[in-house]
Amino acid sequence: MLSSTEENYLKAIYKISERDNKAASTNAISKEMKTTAASVSDMLQRLSSKGLTHYEKYKGVTLTEKGNKIATALIRKHRLWEVFLVEKLDFTWDEVHELAEQLEHIQSIELVNRLDKFLGNPKFDPHGDPIPNADGIFTHRRQVELSELEIGESGALVGVQEDSSTFLQYLDKMGLKLGVELKVLEKFEFDSSVKLLVNHTEQITISNKVCKNLFLKK
Amino acid sequence: MLSSTEENYLKAIYKISERDNKAASTNAISKEMKTTAASVSDMLQRLSSKGLTHYEKYKGVTLTEKGNKIATALIRKHRLWEVFLVEKLDFTWDEVHELAEQLEHIQSIELVNRLDKFLGNPKFDPHGDPIPNADGIFTHRRQVELSELEIGESGALVGVQEDSSTFLQYLDKMGLKLGVELKVLEKFEFDSSVKLLVNHTEQITISNKVCKNLFLKK
DNA sequence: TAATAAATTTAGACTAATCTAAAAATTTAT
DNA sequence: ATAAATTTTTAGATTAGTCTAAATTTATTA
Ligand SMILES: [Mn+2]
Ligand SMILES: [Mn+2]
Ligand SMILES: [Mn+2]
Ligand SMILES: [Mn+2]
């Protein structure tokens, strides 16, 4: 049985490795976990001695199959709880992340599987992120960053990169929720901002930073 | 913000004080918490320095108003989660206690209040225990121990003292679930066991120990 | 390639929570 | 009212997780 702390490290390693497509560095983990590099270095040795990670001093760390399974199960739990909070308890998508960070550590495979069933086996969480099934298999979806679209192209908003409250509240303000149809009207070279047509009606302009955090299905 | 451990101590003190109607002793707490008296003694000083308990060395401990509020909130969360697990996820009443022990430590007042609403503001948990409202007020119910009933008297089973799996599974086997009508047919002086008529049909005999764990509403 | 900078690890210290063993206080029994 | 038994507290050690500061390794740059 792992501590919540160890579980959080595994999740951080999973996240970083996936994002950067390489072993997670001590510094990257310390930034993600908001701890010092010294603490991370310490923990990496412990995780490796438990067979959860492959670790070579100074060379970064990756998850073993065992570590990967645990990280995936955590993500499954996190996202299912987020669905529960939004669908059943009427929380908004910007309120659920911190709560799910706690709920994901509840130890019970039976609980998460029943929750899954109760929610109707959802495939995506409130931020459009895929929910792995009980075997750890993710549903894959063809999607592109909004910034990759050419002028005139359009697509449906299916996901977001970030899940910080401030970003999600900004999207709400702009009328950008999952499912809306977006068409690229103009691109401004100066700051890479983009003018969009939302649901064939309203026009808005968003920054490049926002673009890079939106996933569309063409 | 308190640790789960500190919260569990507060709950234990609450439970013991209520049961014995006096300050909780170090030994009683160590038994309840399955730790050593030394650990308890240590913790009691810490809880008192945080203003959560009144503590005099060698004299036992009681909760302050602040400590009582926290303990009551924990019980509220525990019991609401038990209702959720049984009503929504189809767990049985003997499966939910350990899960609720974890879930009660999730930190969010908003979450528990929304859960309460989602469940239809239940007044009792799956074991018949009252659920305090958001202000910590318990619904009170007139109830008696089965062992107090005379021959010929009857009542509805509304609650159980214990919530161990083994006890609850035993009750299931005997057809004793909340709501059944019980009539005392005979009392055997030899071992204080009792013969009952269940729902006007079946006859069963149960031990004195079981009797003392069943609450009836006449 | 050698010096400098950056990243990483180690050393040593701290806190929370736990334990065992020993000391002290309280309760019970003679 | 003493002595014995019980309860409780203290002392000292241990483990997980954290930190700062110092040492070491790797990467960058001149
Ligand atoms: Mn999240
Ligand atoms: Mn999410
Ligand atoms: Mn319970
Ligand atoms: Mn209960």
Short mmCIF file of C-alpha atoms (C1' of nucleotides) and ligand atoms in Angstrom, two decimals:
data_model
loop_
_atom_site.label_atom_id
_atom_site.label_comp_id
_atom_site.label_asym_id
_atom_site.label_seq_id
_atom_site.Cartn_x
_atom_site.Cartn_y
_atom_site.Cartn_z
CA MET A 1 0.00 0.00 0.00
CA LEU A 2 1.41 3.38 -1.04
CA SER A 3 1.10 6.71 0.73
CA SER A 4 -0.72 9.59 -0.97
CA THR A 5 2.65 11.26 -1.35
CA GLU A 6 4.14 8.34 -3.22
CA GLU A 7 1.04 8.16 -5.41
CA ASN A 8 1.36 11.84 -6.23
CA TYR A 9 4.98 11.37 -7.27
CA LEU A 10 3.98 8.54 -9.61
CA LYS A 11 1.31 10.74 -11.17
CA ALA A 12 3.79 13.59 -11.61
CA ILE A 13 6.31 11.29 -13.28
CA TYR A 14 3.59 9.92 -15.56
CA LYS A 15 2.45 13.39 -16.53
CA ILE A 16 5.94 14.74 -17.23
CA SER A 17 7.12 11.68 -19.16
CA GLU A 18 4.03 11.80 -21.34
CA ARG A 19 4.33 15.54 -21.99
CA ASP A 20 8.06 15.54 -22.78
CA ASN A 21 8.35 12.03 -24.18
CA LYS A 22 11.41 11.26 -22.12
CA ALA A 23 12.54 10.42 -18.61
CA ALA A 24 11.35 12.92 -16.00
CA SER A 25 14.13 15.04 -14.49
CA THR A 26 14.46 15.77 -10.79
CA ASN A 27 13.89 19.45 -11.40
CA ALA A 28 10.80 18.93 -13.52
CA ILE A 29 9.29 16.79 -10.78
CA SER A 30 10.16 19.24 -8.05
CA LYS A 31 8.45 21.99 -10.04
CA GLU A 32 5.35 19.86 -10.63
CA MET A 33 5.17 18.75 -6.99
CA LYS A 34 6.14 22.12 -5.53
CA THR A 35 8.91 20.61 -3.44
CA THR A 36 12.70 20.88 -3.47
CA ALA A 37 14.99 18.91 -5.77
CA ALA A 38 16.53 17.34 -2.66
CA SER A 39 13.19 15.90 -1.56
CA VAL A 40 12.56 14.54 -5.03
CA SER A 41 15.99 12.95 -5.26
CA ASP A 42 15.28 11.24 -1.98
CA MET A 43 11.88 9.98 -3.04
CA LEU A 44 13.12 8.70 -6.40
CA GLN A 45 15.45 6.29 -4.67
CA ARG A 46 12.60 5.07 -2.49
CA LEU A 47 10.22 4.58 -5.42
CA SER A 48 12.89 2.66 -7.32
CA SER A 49 13.64 0.40 -4.38
CA LYS A 50 9.93 -0.44 -4.40
CA GLY A 51 10.07 -1.39 -8.06
CA LEU A 52 7.84 1.46 -9.18
CA THR A 53 10.36 3.39 -11.26
CA HIS A 54 13.49 2.92 -13.36
CA TYR A 55 16.01 5.37 -11.99
CA GLU A 56 19.61 6.10 -12.78
CA LYS A 57 21.26 8.85 -10.80
CA TYR A 58 21.54 12.07 -12.79
CA LYS A 59 19.69 10.45 -15.71
CA GLY A 60 16.05 10.98 -14.72
CA VAL A 61 13.28 8.53 -14.00
CA THR A 62 10.58 6.54 -15.81
CA LEU A 63 7.75 4.36 -14.52
CA THR A 64 7.99 0.57 -14.46
CA GLU A 65 4.96 -1.35 -15.64
CA LYS A 66 3.88 -1.61 -12.02
CA GLY A 67 4.32 2.14 -11.50
CA ASN A 68 2.48 2.87 -14.71
CA LYS A 69 -0.48 0.76 -13.67
CA ILE A 70 -0.80 2.65 -10.42
CA ALA A 71 -0.50 6.05 -12.09
CA THR A 72 -3.15 5.11 -14.65
CA ALA A 73 -5.49 3.88 -11.94
CA LEU A 74 -5.07 7.21 -10.15
CA ILE A 75 -5.93 9.13 -13.30
CA ARG A 76 -8.97 6.93 -13.77
CA LYS A 77 -10.15 7.65 -10.26
CA HIS A 78 -9.41 11.39 -10.53
CA ARG A 79 -11.39 11.80 -13.71
CA LEU A 80 -14.33 9.64 -12.65
CA TRP A 81 -14.68 11.66 -9.45
CA GLU A 82 -14.58 14.84 -11.52
CA VAL A 83 -17.46 13.52 -13.61
CA PHE A 84 -19.37 12.65 -10.45
CA LEU A 85 -18.86 16.10 -8.98
CA VAL A 86 -20.04 17.87 -12.14
CA GLU A 87 -22.80 15.52 -13.28
CA LYS A 88 -24.31 14.56 -9.94
CA LEU A 89 -23.40 17.32 -7.50
CA ASP A 90 -23.61 20.24 -9.95
CA PHE A 91 -20.11 21.56 -9.40
CA THR A 92 -18.66 23.57 -12.28
CA TRP A 93 -15.64 22.35 -14.24
CA ASP A 94 -13.36 24.89 -12.59
CA GLU A 95 -14.23 23.70 -9.06
CA VAL A 96 -13.54 19.99 -9.24
CA HIS A 97 -9.81 19.50 -9.68
CA GLU A 98 -8.71 20.07 -6.08
CA LEU A 99 -11.48 17.85 -4.75
CA ALA A 100 -10.54 15.09 -7.18
CA GLU A 101 -6.94 15.41 -5.99
CA GLN A 102 -8.18 14.24 -2.61
CA LEU A 103 -10.73 11.68 -3.79
CA GLU A 104 -8.29 9.90 -6.11
CA HIS A 105 -6.46 8.55 -3.06
CA ILE A 106 -9.42 6.64 -1.67
CA GLN A 107 -8.32 3.01 -1.68
CA SER A 108 -10.89 0.66 -3.20
CA ILE A 109 -10.99 -0.83 -6.65
CA GLU A 110 -14.59 -1.88 -6.09
CA LEU A 111 -15.58 1.71 -5.32
CA VAL A 112 -14.14 3.17 -8.49
CA ASN A 113 -15.65 0.45 -10.66
CA ARG A 114 -19.07 0.98 -9.14
CA LEU A 115 -18.72 4.72 -9.53
CA ASP A 116 -17.85 4.16 -13.17
CA LYS A 117 -21.00 2.12 -13.67
CA PHE A 118 -23.15 4.60 -11.73
CA LEU A 119 -21.95 7.38 -14.02
CA GLY A 120 -22.72 5.35 -17.15
CA ASN A 121 -19.09 4.47 -17.99
CA PRO A 122 -18.13 7.93 -19.22
CA LYS A 123 -15.22 8.08 -21.67
CA PHE A 124 -14.18 11.69 -20.97
CA ASP A 125 -14.04 13.90 -17.90
CA PRO A 126 -15.47 17.45 -17.62
CA HIS A 127 -12.30 18.88 -19.21
CA GLY A 128 -12.46 16.52 -22.16
CA ASP A 129 -9.66 14.30 -20.85
CA PRO A 130 -10.02 10.59 -21.59
CA ILE A 131 -10.87 8.21 -18.73
CA PRO A 132 -8.95 4.92 -18.85
CA ASN A 133 -11.05 1.79 -18.37
CA ALA A 134 -10.52 -0.75 -15.58
CA ASP A 135 -7.62 -2.26 -17.57
CA GLY A 136 -5.92 1.11 -17.95
CA ILE A 137 -6.79 1.52 -21.63
CA PHE A 138 -7.42 5.09 -22.78
CA THR A 139 -9.97 5.96 -25.45
CA HIS A 140 -8.06 7.78 -28.13
CA ARG A 141 -9.53 10.71 -30.00
CA ARG A 142 -8.22 12.49 -33.07
CA GLN A 143 -7.77 16.09 -31.99
CA VAL A 144 -5.68 19.14 -32.89
CA GLU A 145 -4.61 22.26 -31.05
CA LEU A 146 -6.63 25.28 -32.11
CA SER A 147 -3.38 27.03 -33.02
CA GLU A 148 -2.82 24.46 -35.78
CA LEU A 149 -5.98 25.40 -37.67
CA GLU A 150 -5.78 27.52 -40.82
CA ILE A 151 -8.02 30.50 -41.53
CA GLY A 152 -11.45 29.28 -42.60
CA GLU A 153 -11.16 25.92 -40.88
CA SER A 154 -13.47 24.97 -38.04
CA GLY A 155 -14.08 22.28 -35.43
CA ALA A 156 -15.76 21.42 -32.15
CA LEU A 157 -14.09 22.19 -28.81
CA VAL A 158 -13.49 18.80 -27.21
CA GLY A 159 -10.81 19.39 -24.59
CA VAL A 160 -8.51 21.71 -22.68
CA GLN A 161 -4.84 21.34 -21.70
CA GLU A 162 -4.86 23.28 -18.46
CA ASP A 163 -7.36 22.78 -15.71
CA SER A 164 -6.57 25.77 -13.51
CA SER A 165 -9.61 27.60 -12.16
CA THR A 166 -8.54 30.91 -13.65
CA PHE A 167 -8.22 29.47 -17.16
CA LEU A 168 -11.54 27.62 -16.98
CA GLN A 169 -13.36 30.65 -15.61
CA TYR A 170 -11.90 32.72 -18.44
CA LEU A 171 -13.30 30.20 -20.94
CA ASP A 172 -16.72 30.42 -19.29
CA LYS A 173 -16.62 34.20 -19.62
CA MET A 174 -15.84 33.89 -23.32
CA GLY A 175 -18.65 31.40 -23.88
CA LEU A 176 -16.19 28.60 -24.58
CA LYS A 177 -17.48 25.35 -23.16
CA LEU A 178 -16.96 21.81 -24.44
CA GLY A 179 -18.95 21.17 -27.59
CA VAL A 180 -19.03 24.67 -29.06
CA GLU A 181 -18.27 25.04 -32.79
CA LEU A 182 -15.28 27.27 -33.51
CA LYS A 183 -14.25 28.74 -36.86
CA VAL A 184 -10.97 30.59 -37.42
CA LEU A 185 -11.75 33.95 -39.03
CA GLU A 186 -8.42 35.75 -38.74
CA LYS A 187 -4.90 35.26 -37.41
CA PHE A 188 -2.89 38.26 -36.24
CA GLU A 189 0.78 37.74 -36.92
CA PHE A 190 1.85 40.44 -34.46
CA ASP A 191 1.01 38.44 -31.29
CA SER A 192 -0.37 35.24 -32.81
CA SER A 193 -3.84 36.01 -31.46
CA VAL A 194 -6.83 34.63 -33.33
CA LYS A 195 -10.32 35.86 -34.16
CA LEU A 196 -12.98 33.14 -33.89
CA LEU A 197 -16.62 32.64 -34.80
CA VAL A 198 -18.34 30.82 -31.92
CA ASN A 199 -21.35 28.63 -32.75
CA HIS A 200 -21.87 30.45 -36.06
CA THR A 201 -22.86 33.59 -34.21
CA GLU A 202 -20.56 35.48 -31.85
CA GLN A 203 -17.08 36.73 -32.70
CA ILE A 204 -14.27 36.71 -30.13
CA THR A 205 -10.51 37.18 -30.16
CA ILE A 206 -8.23 35.03 -28.01
CA SER A 207 -4.49 35.02 -27.36
CA ASN A 208 -2.01 32.47 -28.63
CA LYS A 209 -1.58 31.14 -25.11
CA VAL A 210 -5.27 30.33 -24.95
CA CYS A 211 -5.17 28.74 -28.43
CA LYS A 212 -2.49 26.33 -27.36
CA ASN A 213 -4.70 25.10 -24.52
CA LEU A 214 -7.73 24.25 -26.63
CA PHE A 215 -8.25 20.93 -28.45
CA LEU A 216 -10.61 20.69 -31.41
CA LYS A 217 -12.11 17.85 -33.36
CA LYS A 218 -12.28 18.84 -37.01
CA MET B 1 -6.20 22.16 9.00
CA LEU B 2 -5.99 18.90 10.92
CA SER B 3 -4.39 15.63 9.87
CA SER B 4 -6.55 12.54 9.41
CA THR B 5 -4.91 11.15 12.54
CA GLU B 6 -5.92 14.12 14.66
CA GLU B 7 -9.44 13.91 13.26
CA ASN B 8 -9.64 10.24 14.18
CA TYR B 9 -8.60 11.00 17.74
CA LEU B 10 -11.34 13.61 18.03
CA LYS B 11 -13.90 11.12 16.76
CA ALA B 12 -12.68 8.49 19.23
CA ILE B 13 -12.91 10.95 22.14
CA TYR B 14 -16.40 11.96 21.04
CA LYS B 15 -17.53 8.36 20.80
CA ILE B 16 -16.11 7.32 24.17
CA SER B 17 -17.35 10.39 26.05
CA GLU B 18 -20.82 9.88 24.66
CA ARG B 19 -20.89 6.18 25.47
CA ASP B 20 -19.52 6.48 29.02
CA ASN B 21 -20.86 9.94 29.83
CA LYS B 22 -17.52 11.07 31.23
CA ALA B 23 -14.05 12.18 30.21
CA ALA B 24 -12.30 9.68 27.92
CA SER B 25 -9.34 7.90 29.53
CA THR B 26 -6.02 7.38 27.82
CA ASN B 27 -6.50 3.62 27.87
CA ALA B 28 -10.02 3.77 26.43
CA ILE B 29 -8.72 5.88 23.56
CA SER B 30 -5.74 3.63 22.92
CA LYS B 31 -8.10 0.66 22.73
CA GLU B 32 -10.47 2.46 20.36
CA MET B 33 -7.61 3.70 18.15
CA LYS B 34 -5.58 0.49 18.33
CA THR B 35 -2.43 2.36 19.43
CA THR B 36 -0.38 2.44 22.61
CA ALA B 37 -1.24 4.51 25.67
CA ALA B 38 2.04 6.34 25.17
CA SER B 39 1.03 7.51 21.71
CA VAL B 40 -2.33 8.66 23.02
CA SER B 41 -0.80 10.55 25.91
CA ASP B 42 1.42 12.33 23.45
CA MET B 43 -1.42 13.21 21.12
CA LEU B 44 -3.67 14.46 23.90
CA GLN B 45 -1.16 17.14 24.78
CA ARG B 46 -1.00 18.18 21.15
CA LEU B 47 -4.79 18.33 20.73
CA SER B 48 -5.09 20.40 23.89
CA SER B 49 -2.43 22.85 22.80
CA LYS B 50 -4.53 23.33 19.65
CA GLY B 51 -7.60 24.14 21.72
CA LEU B 52 -9.50 21.04 20.63
CA THR B 53 -9.70 19.27 23.98
CA HIS B 54 -9.79 19.95 27.71
CA TYR B 55 -7.06 17.81 29.20
CA GLU B 56 -5.70 17.38 32.68
CA LYS B 57 -2.93 14.87 33.14
CA TYR B 58 -4.18 11.61 34.62
CA LYS B 59 -7.76 12.95 34.58
CA GLY B 60 -8.85 12.11 31.04
CA VAL B 61 -9.96 14.33 28.20
CA THR B 62 -13.11 15.97 26.82
CA LEU B 63 -13.75 17.92 23.64
CA THR B 64 -13.91 21.70 23.59
CA GLU B 65 -16.70 23.30 21.60
CA LYS B 66 -14.28 23.60 18.70
CA GLY B 67 -13.29 19.92 18.98
CA ASN B 68 -16.91 18.88 19.25
CA LYS B 69 -17.82 20.77 16.09
CA ILE B 70 -15.11 18.99 14.15
CA ALA B 71 -16.06 15.56 15.51
CA THR B 72 -19.70 16.14 14.65
CA ALA B 73 -18.82 17.26 11.13
CA LEU B 74 -16.80 14.05 10.70
CA ILE B 75 -19.71 11.92 11.80
CA ARG B 76 -21.96 13.82 9.40
CA LYS B 77 -19.59 13.13 6.52
CA HIS B 78 -19.08 9.49 7.48
CA ARG B 79 -22.79 8.75 7.59
CA LEU B 80 -23.68 10.67 4.44
CA TRP B 81 -21.00 8.79 2.50
CA GLU B 82 -22.40 5.52 3.87
CA VAL B 83 -25.82 6.48 2.54
CA PHE B 84 -24.29 7.32 -0.83
CA LEU B 85 -22.47 4.01 -1.03
CA VAL B 86 -25.58 1.99 -0.20
CA GLU B 87 -28.25 4.03 -2.01
CA LYS B 88 -26.35 5.00 -5.14
CA LEU B 89 -23.57 2.45 -5.57
CA ASP B 90 -25.46 -0.58 -4.26
CA PHE B 91 -22.99 -1.55 -1.57
CA THR B 92 -24.44 -3.56 1.32
CA TRP B 93 -24.56 -2.17 4.85
CA ASP B 94 -21.70 -4.39 5.98
CA GLU B 95 -19.34 -3.11 3.26
CA VAL B 96 -19.44 0.63 3.76
CA HIS B 97 -17.84 1.44 7.09
CA GLU B 98 -14.19 1.13 6.06
CA LEU B 99 -14.77 3.17 2.92
CA ALA B 100 -16.55 5.87 4.90
CA GLU B 101 -13.58 5.94 7.27
CA GLN B 102 -11.54 7.15 4.32
CA LEU B 103 -14.13 9.40 2.71
CA GLU B 104 -14.93 11.29 5.93
CA HIS B 105 -11.49 12.95 5.73
CA ILE B 106 -12.11 14.66 2.39
CA GLN B 107 -11.86 18.36 3.14
CA SER B 108 -14.72 20.39 1.70
CA ILE B 109 -17.81 21.70 3.43
CA GLU B 110 -19.38 22.43 0.07
CA LEU B 111 -18.94 18.82 -1.01
CA VAL B 112 -20.68 17.32 2.00
CA ASN B 113 -23.55 19.78 1.79
CA ARG B 114 -24.10 19.02 -1.88
CA LEU B 115 -23.87 15.32 -1.19
CA ASP B 116 -26.52 15.77 1.51
CA LYS B 117 -28.82 17.51 -0.96
CA PHE B 118 -28.13 14.93 -3.68
CA LEU B 119 -29.15 12.15 -1.30
CA GLY B 120 -32.36 13.96 -0.34
CA ASN B 121 -31.18 15.13 3.11
CA PRO B 122 -31.39 11.70 4.77
CA LYS B 123 -31.85 11.71 8.54
CA PHE B 124 -30.38 8.25 9.22
CA ASP B 125 -27.54 6.20 7.78
CA PRO B 126 -27.74 2.56 6.60
CA HIS B 127 -27.20 1.36 10.19
CA GLY B 128 -29.98 3.54 11.55
CA ASP B 129 -27.58 6.08 13.07
CA PRO B 130 -28.75 9.71 12.97
CA ILE B 131 -27.03 12.12 10.57
CA PRO B 132 -26.37 15.56 12.07
CA ASN B 133 -27.39 18.50 9.89
CA ALA B 134 -25.01 21.22 8.68
CA ASP B 135 -25.24 22.90 12.11
CA GLY B 136 -24.32 19.69 13.91
CA ILE B 137 -27.84 19.02 15.23
CA PHE B 138 -28.82 15.36 15.50
CA THR B 139 -32.35 14.14 14.90
CA HIS B 140 -33.42 12.36 18.06
CA ARG B 141 -35.46 9.21 18.01
CA ARG B 142 -37.13 7.42 20.89
CA GLN B 143 -35.65 3.94 20.86
CA VAL B 144 -34.96 1.07 23.25
CA GLU B 145 -32.56 -1.86 23.33
CA LEU B 146 -34.25 -5.10 22.38
CA SER B 147 -33.07 -6.58 25.68
CA GLU B 148 -35.31 -4.09 27.52
CA LEU B 149 -38.50 -5.43 25.98
CA GLU B 150 -40.82 -7.67 28.00
CA ILE B 151 -42.37 -10.89 26.70
CA GLY B 152 -45.24 -10.07 24.38
CA GLU B 153 -43.96 -6.60 23.49
CA SER B 154 -42.94 -5.75 19.92
CA GLY B 155 -41.34 -2.98 17.85
CA ALA B 156 -39.62 -2.12 14.58
CA LEU B 157 -35.87 -2.57 14.16
CA VAL B 158 -34.52 0.95 13.61
CA GLY B 159 -30.82 0.74 14.42
CA VAL B 160 -27.75 -1.28 15.41
CA GLN B 161 -25.00 -0.49 17.93
CA GLU B 162 -22.11 -2.27 16.24
CA ASP B 163 -21.21 -1.89 12.60
CA SER B 164 -18.68 -4.66 12.21
CA SER B 165 -19.04 -6.71 9.03
CA THR B 166 -19.39 -9.96 10.90
CA PHE B 167 -22.28 -8.69 13.02
CA LEU B 168 -24.11 -7.15 10.07
CA GLN B 169 -23.67 -10.26 7.96
CA TYR B 170 -25.05 -12.32 10.84
CA LEU B 171 -28.14 -10.08 10.92
CA ASP B 172 -28.60 -10.54 7.16
CA LYS B 173 -28.48 -14.30 7.62
CA MET B 174 -31.16 -14.09 10.31
CA GLY B 175 -33.38 -11.91 8.12
CA LEU B 176 -32.89 -8.92 10.42
CA LYS B 177 -32.71 -5.74 8.40
CA LEU B 178 -33.83 -2.24 9.35
CA GLY B 179 -37.60 -1.96 9.38
CA VAL B 180 -38.56 -5.52 10.32
CA GLU B 181 -41.18 -5.99 13.03
CA LEU B 182 -39.95 -7.96 16.04
CA LYS B 183 -42.04 -9.49 18.84
CA VAL B 184 -40.54 -11.05 21.97
CA LEU B 185 -41.99 -14.54 22.38
CA GLU B 186 -39.77 -16.00 25.11
CA LYS B 187 -36.78 -15.12 27.27
CA PHE B 188 -34.43 -17.86 28.46
CA GLU B 189 -33.03 -17.03 31.85
CA PHE B 190 -30.16 -19.49 31.53
CA ASP B 191 -28.16 -17.43 28.98
CA SER B 192 -30.48 -14.44 28.50
CA SER B 193 -31.17 -15.46 24.92
CA VAL B 194 -34.51 -14.46 23.38
CA LYS B 195 -36.98 -16.06 20.99
CA LEU B 196 -38.45 -13.59 18.49
CA LEU B 197 -41.24 -13.48 15.93
CA VAL B 198 -39.97 -11.70 12.81
CA ASN B 199 -42.51 -9.83 10.66
CA HIS B 200 -45.36 -11.88 12.15
CA THR B 201 -44.08 -15.02 10.46
CA GLU B 202 -40.68 -16.53 11.18
CA GLN B 203 -39.36 -17.49 14.61
CA ILE B 204 -35.69 -17.08 15.53
CA THR B 205 -33.63 -17.20 18.71
CA ILE B 206 -30.80 -14.74 19.31
CA SER B 207 -28.22 -14.33 22.07
CA ASN B 208 -28.15 -11.62 24.68
CA LYS B 209 -25.11 -10.09 23.02
CA VAL B 210 -27.07 -9.62 19.81
CA CYS B 211 -30.06 -8.22 21.74
CA LYS B 212 -27.95 -5.49 23.26
CA ASN B 213 -26.90 -4.36 19.78
CA LEU B 214 -30.40 -3.91 18.37
CA PHE B 215 -32.49 -0.76 18.77
CA LEU B 216 -36.27 -0.89 18.42
CA LYS B 217 -38.99 1.70 18.11
CA LYS B 218 -42.04 0.50 20.02
"C1'" DT C 1 39.55 21.56 -23.61
"C1'" DA C 2 39.16 24.04 -19.57
"C1'" DA C 3 36.26 27.04 -16.97
"C1'" DT C 4 31.73 28.19 -15.62
"C1'" DA C 5 26.93 27.32 -14.95
"C1'" DA C 6 23.20 24.34 -14.02
"C1'" DA C 7 21.28 20.21 -12.29
"C1'" DT C 8 21.42 16.69 -9.03
"C1'" DT C 9 22.68 14.24 -4.98
"C1'" DT C 10 24.23 13.89 -0.19
"C1'" DA C 11 24.55 15.40 4.61
"C1'" DG C 12 22.38 16.86 8.46
"C1'" DA C 13 18.40 18.70 10.76
"C1'" DC C 14 13.34 19.05 11.73
"C1'" DT C 15 8.27 17.56 12.57
"C1'" DA C 16 4.43 14.23 13.06
"C1'" DA C 17 3.26 9.95 14.51
"C1'" DT C 18 4.48 5.92 16.24
"C1'" DC C 19 6.80 2.35 19.42
"C1'" DT C 20 9.15 0.06 23.84
"C1'" DA C 21 10.77 0.49 28.33
"C1'" DA C 22 11.02 2.92 32.52
"C1'" DA C 23 9.22 6.23 35.85
"C1'" DA C 24 5.46 8.41 38.18
"C1'" DA C 25 0.70 8.93 39.67
"C1'" DT C 26 -3.64 7.02 40.88
"C1'" DT C 27 -6.71 3.44 42.31
"C1'" DT C 28 -7.74 -0.80 44.70
"C1'" DA C 29 -7.13 -4.12 48.12
"C1'" DT C 30 -5.34 -5.80 52.31
"C1'" DA D 1 -2.79 3.44 55.90
"C1'" DT D 2 0.36 0.74 53.38
"C1'" DA D 3 1.23 -2.21 49.76
"C1'" DA D 4 0.11 -3.91 45.31
"C1'" DA D 5 -1.94 -3.33 40.96
"C1'" DT D 6 -3.29 -0.42 37.37
"C1'" DT D 7 -3.10 3.58 34.65
"C1'" DT D 8 -0.72 7.20 32.71
"C1'" DT D 9 3.21 9.88 31.48
"C1'" DT D 10 8.02 10.53 30.13
"C1'" DA D 11 12.34 9.25 27.82
"C1'" DG D 12 14.48 7.79 23.94
"C1'" DA D 13 14.36 5.62 19.34
"C1'" DT D 14 12.36 5.02 14.58
"C1'" DT D 15 10.23 6.16 10.01
"C1'" DA D 16 8.29 9.16 6.30
"C1'" DG D 17 8.62 13.30 4.34
"C1'" DT D 18 10.39 17.62 4.24
"C1'" DC D 19 14.00 21.44 4.27
"C1'" DT D 20 18.76 24.15 3.67
"C1'" DA D 21 23.42 24.02 2.65
"C1'" DA D 22 27.27 21.75 0.76
"C1'" DA D 23 29.30 18.51 -2.45
"C1'" DT D 24 29.27 16.29 -6.79
"C1'" DT D 25 28.12 15.43 -11.54
"C1'" DT D 26 26.70 16.90 -16.05
"C1'" DA D 27 26.01 20.43 -19.53
"C1'" DT D 28 27.29 24.72 -21.66
"C1'" DT D 29 30.33 28.10 -23.26
"C1'" DA D 30 34.42 30.39 -24.25
MN MN E 1 -8.20 17.40 -12.66
MN MN E 2 -9.91 16.74 -15.53
MN MN E 3 -19.69 3.51 9.93
MN MN E 4 -23.05 3.87 10.04
#
